[in-house]
mmCIF file of C-alpha atoms in Angstrom:
data_model
loop_
_atom_site.group_PDB
_atom_site.id
_atom_site.type_symbol
_atom_site.label_atom_id
_atom_site.label_comp_id
_atom_site.label_asym_id
_atom_site.label_seq_id
_atom_site.Cartn_x
_atom_site.Cartn_y
_atom_site.Cartn_z
ATOM 1 C CA MET A 1 3.780 133.099 -288.768
ATOM 2 C CA PHE A 2 4.952 129.443 -289.177
ATOM 3 C CA ALA A 3 7.838 130.436 -286.890
ATOM 4 C CA SER A 4 5.468 132.196 -284.658
ATOM 5 C CA ASN A 5 3.673 128.955 -284.276
ATOM 6 C CA LYS A 6 6.472 126.958 -283.686
ATOM 7 C CA ASN A 7 7.534 129.164 -280.964
ATOM 8 C CA ARG A 8 3.991 129.284 -279.441
ATOM 9 C CA ILE A 9 3.976 125.485 -279.510
ATOM 10 C CA ILE A 10 7.676 125.098 -277.812
ATOM 11 C CA ALA A 11 6.581 127.574 -275.317
ATOM 12 C CA ALA A 12 3.363 126.048 -274.390
ATOM 13 C CA THR A 13 5.386 122.887 -274.229
ATOM 14 C CA LEU A 14 7.904 124.216 -271.871
ATOM 15 C CA ALA A 15 4.932 125.736 -269.779
ATOM 16 C CA ALA A 16 3.308 122.353 -269.404
ATOM 17 C CA ALA A 17 6.562 120.479 -268.494
ATOM 18 C CA VAL A 18 7.354 123.016 -265.828
ATOM 19 C CA MET A 19 3.609 123.033 -264.529
ATOM 20 C CA ALA A 20 3.892 119.297 -264.287
ATOM 21 C CA SER A 21 7.415 119.116 -262.616
ATOM 22 C CA SER A 22 6.211 121.741 -259.868
ATOM 23 C CA ALA A 23 2.578 120.387 -259.237
ATOM 24 C CA PRO A 24 1.957 119.407 -255.872
ATOM 25 C CA VAL A 25 1.832 115.766 -254.242
ATOM 26 C CA LEU A 26 -1.755 114.860 -254.209
ATOM 27 C CA ALA A 27 -1.427 111.773 -252.002
ATOM 28 C CA ALA A 28 1.188 110.530 -249.926
ATOM 29 C CA SER A 29 2.133 106.830 -249.862
ATOM 30 C CA THR A 30 3.166 104.772 -246.517
ATOM 31 C CA ALA A 31 4.480 101.458 -245.563
ATOM 32 C CA THR A 32 4.165 99.653 -242.318
ATOM 33 C CA GLY A 33 6.035 97.214 -240.550
ATOM 34 C CA SER A 34 6.572 95.576 -237.044
ATOM 35 C CA LEU A 35 8.866 95.784 -234.296
ATOM 36 C CA ILE A 36 9.042 93.010 -231.937
ATOM 37 C CA ASN A 37 10.036 93.253 -228.629
ATOM 38 C CA THR A 38 10.884 90.433 -226.188
ATOM 39 C CA ALA A 39 12.257 89.928 -222.759
ATOM 40 C CA THR A 40 12.735 86.741 -220.683
ATOM 41 C CA VAL A 41 12.788 86.501 -216.858
ATOM 42 C CA LEU A 42 14.422 83.678 -215.646
ATOM 43 C CA ALA A 43 13.187 82.184 -212.166
ATOM 44 C CA SER A 44 15.604 82.638 -209.552
ATOM 45 C CA CYS A 45 15.995 82.336 -205.751
ATOM 46 C CA THR A 46 18.595 83.063 -202.969
ATOM 47 C CA VAL A 47 18.383 82.200 -199.164
ATOM 48 C CA VAL A 48 20.624 83.111 -196.169
ATOM 49 C CA GLY A 49 20.120 81.707 -192.848
ATOM 50 C CA SER A 50 20.647 83.491 -189.395
ATOM 51 C CA THR A 51 22.495 81.965 -186.492
ATOM 52 C CA ILE A 52 20.314 80.206 -183.859
ATOM 53 C CA ALA A 53 21.826 81.346 -180.306
ATOM 54 C CA PHE A 54 20.520 79.241 -177.884
ATOM 55 C CA GLY A 55 22.650 80.426 -174.743
ATOM 56 C CA ASN A 56 23.470 78.916 -171.652
ATOM 57 C CA TYR A 57 22.037 75.021 -171.302
ATOM 58 C CA THR A 58 21.282 73.929 -167.808
ATOM 59 C CA SER A 59 19.794 70.693 -168.245
ATOM 60 C CA THR A 60 16.442 72.535 -169.044
ATOM 61 C CA GLN A 61 14.872 72.557 -172.064
ATOM 62 C CA VAL A 62 15.755 75.278 -174.348
ATOM 63 C CA ASP A 63 13.707 76.953 -177.333
ATOM 64 C CA GLN A 64 15.119 79.600 -179.581
ATOM 65 C CA THR A 65 14.314 80.758 -183.209
ATOM 66 C CA GLY A 66 16.447 81.556 -186.357
ATOM 67 C CA ASN A 67 15.482 83.173 -189.663
ATOM 68 C CA LEU A 68 15.514 82.146 -193.368
ATOM 69 C CA ALA A 69 15.486 85.092 -195.424
ATOM 70 C CA VAL A 70 14.176 83.785 -198.934
ATOM 71 C CA LEU A 71 14.045 86.202 -202.427
ATOM 72 C CA CYS A 72 12.449 84.313 -205.123
ATOM 73 C CA THR A 73 11.212 85.707 -208.658
ATOM 74 C CA ASN A 74 7.581 86.701 -208.502
ATOM 75 C CA GLY A 75 5.505 83.389 -209.125
ATOM 76 C CA THR A 76 8.378 80.681 -208.771
ATOM 77 C CA SER A 77 7.837 77.924 -206.361
ATOM 78 C CA TYR A 78 10.261 76.948 -203.882
ATOM 79 C CA THR A 79 10.733 74.494 -201.228
ATOM 80 C CA ILE A 80 13.589 74.611 -198.422
ATOM 81 C CA GLY A 81 14.984 71.578 -196.452
ATOM 82 C CA LEU A 82 17.603 71.470 -193.694
ATOM 83 C CA ASP A 83 20.102 68.843 -193.459
ATOM 84 C CA ALA A 84 21.342 66.876 -190.728
ATOM 85 C CA GLY A 85 24.058 69.145 -189.793
ATOM 86 C CA ALA A 86 27.851 68.331 -189.209
ATOM 87 C CA GLY A 87 27.618 66.628 -185.871
ATOM 88 C CA THR A 88 28.791 62.923 -185.492
ATOM 89 C CA GLY A 89 26.100 60.726 -185.828
ATOM 90 C CA ALA A 90 23.075 63.495 -186.653
ATOM 91 C CA THR A 91 20.222 62.705 -188.507
ATOM 92 C CA THR A 92 17.693 65.347 -189.430
ATOM 93 C CA SER A 93 15.211 64.358 -186.209
ATOM 94 C CA VAL A 94 18.160 64.404 -183.825
ATOM 95 C CA ARG A 95 20.872 67.015 -184.888
ATOM 96 C CA LYS A 96 24.018 67.150 -182.453
ATOM 97 C CA LEU A 97 25.830 70.010 -181.566
ATOM 98 C CA SER A 98 29.656 69.471 -181.172
ATOM 99 C CA GLY A 99 31.470 70.434 -177.931
ATOM 100 C CA SER A 100 34.757 72.394 -177.846
ATOM 101 C CA LEU A 101 35.989 69.968 -175.359
ATOM 102 C CA GLY A 102 34.170 66.883 -176.750
ATOM 103 C CA GLY A 103 30.523 65.416 -176.381
ATOM 104 C CA THR A 104 27.526 66.435 -177.977
ATOM 105 C CA LEU A 105 24.340 67.987 -177.247
ATOM 106 C CA ASN A 106 21.219 66.994 -178.978
ATOM 107 C CA TYR A 107 18.632 69.360 -180.688
ATOM 108 C CA ALA A 108 15.831 69.879 -183.216
ATOM 109 C CA LEU A 109 14.545 72.105 -185.704
ATOM 110 C CA TYR A 110 11.017 72.827 -186.469
ATOM 111 C CA ARG A 111 8.975 74.324 -189.198
ATOM 112 C CA ASP A 112 5.998 75.391 -186.600
ATOM 113 C CA SER A 113 6.173 77.408 -183.462
ATOM 114 C CA GLY A 114 4.476 74.111 -181.505
ATOM 115 C CA ARG A 115 7.818 72.442 -182.753
ATOM 116 C CA THR A 116 5.746 69.457 -183.547
ATOM 117 C CA SER A 117 6.897 69.354 -187.808
ATOM 118 C CA ASN A 118 10.529 68.564 -187.908
ATOM 119 C CA TRP A 119 12.418 70.431 -190.466
ATOM 120 C CA GLY A 120 14.246 67.975 -192.570
ATOM 121 C CA SER A 121 15.424 67.718 -196.135
ATOM 122 C CA THR A 122 13.013 65.244 -198.024
ATOM 123 C CA ILE A 123 10.790 67.193 -200.374
ATOM 124 C CA GLY A 124 7.405 66.494 -199.753
ATOM 125 C CA THR A 125 7.839 65.179 -196.617
ATOM 126 C CA ASP A 126 9.497 67.401 -194.148
ATOM 127 C CA THR A 127 10.639 70.486 -196.184
ATOM 128 C CA GLN A 128 8.959 73.833 -196.214
ATOM 129 C CA ALA A 129 7.154 74.853 -199.298
ATOM 130 C CA GLY A 130 6.418 78.582 -200.811
ATOM 131 C CA THR A 131 6.144 80.825 -203.691
ATOM 132 C CA GLY A 132 8.297 83.919 -204.238
ATOM 133 C CA ASN A 133 6.509 87.153 -204.564
ATOM 134 C CA GLY A 134 9.705 89.158 -205.847
ATOM 135 C CA LEU A 135 10.133 90.479 -202.544
ATOM 136 C CA LEU A 136 12.057 89.116 -199.312
ATOM 137 C CA GLN A 137 10.178 86.274 -197.397
ATOM 138 C CA ASN A 138 11.498 85.703 -193.798
ATOM 139 C CA LEU A 139 10.798 82.244 -192.508
ATOM 140 C CA THR A 140 11.247 81.157 -189.123
ATOM 141 C CA VAL A 141 13.204 78.525 -187.709
ATOM 142 C CA TYR A 142 12.097 77.129 -184.539
ATOM 143 C CA GLY A 143 14.888 75.065 -182.453
ATOM 144 C CA ARG A 144 14.838 73.226 -179.419
ATOM 145 C CA ILE A 145 17.223 71.593 -177.243
ATOM 146 C CA ALA A 146 15.468 68.871 -174.920
ATOM 147 C CA SER A 147 15.966 68.757 -171.060
ATOM 148 C CA ALA A 148 17.639 66.108 -168.915
ATOM 149 C CA GLN A 149 20.648 65.980 -171.232
ATOM 150 C CA THR A 150 23.955 65.807 -169.547
ATOM 151 C CA PRO A 151 26.905 67.030 -171.628
ATOM 152 C CA LEU A 152 30.238 68.143 -171.009
ATOM 153 C CA ALA A 153 31.065 71.748 -170.228
ATOM 154 C CA GLY A 154 32.141 73.752 -173.235
ATOM 155 C CA VAL A 155 30.889 75.655 -176.241
ATOM 156 C CA TYR A 156 28.714 73.891 -178.692
ATOM 157 C CA THR A 157 28.424 74.619 -182.166
ATOM 158 C CA ASP A 158 26.818 73.022 -185.410
ATOM 159 C CA THR A 159 26.498 73.806 -189.343
ATOM 160 C CA VAL A 160 23.451 73.128 -190.875
ATOM 161 C CA THR A 161 23.189 73.329 -194.771
ATOM 162 C CA VAL A 162 20.208 74.947 -196.430
ATOM 163 C CA THR A 163 19.063 73.753 -199.593
ATOM 164 C CA LEU A 164 16.490 75.857 -201.725
ATOM 165 C CA THR A 165 15.106 73.994 -204.421
ATOM 166 C CA TYR A 166 12.955 75.674 -207.126
#
């Protein structure tokens, strides 16, 4: 009988061990952490100017327009200035088209259709300010060749540098 009790104790111990090892998990454990996501949007701008084609000049006033296409990141403030151009003796108030056979033809560029606000290059004085919206913005440049000039015959050209500051 002693061996029988011993066998029963061993069997009961083995049964308890088997049941303990196959017992279901009563509660799952969890751990949490963070995933930090970042991005940087840099302010950027581009500008492209068109041609202002004044056409034929016959000593009478000629008005024409051109376009500046501006693309700036949404919320980016900018100013656009126009320099005096490449004509000899030009200023931002009196620009000069240079003739293919010599001579010059004076002209002016303005920010408004009434042609009263000169478009120059001094920020806060005679430049055009704006704020980008992430979409293409078109700004009109209003040009004028004054009447009563007596230029030589020929083709007249000038190149004005557009500076966008943001």
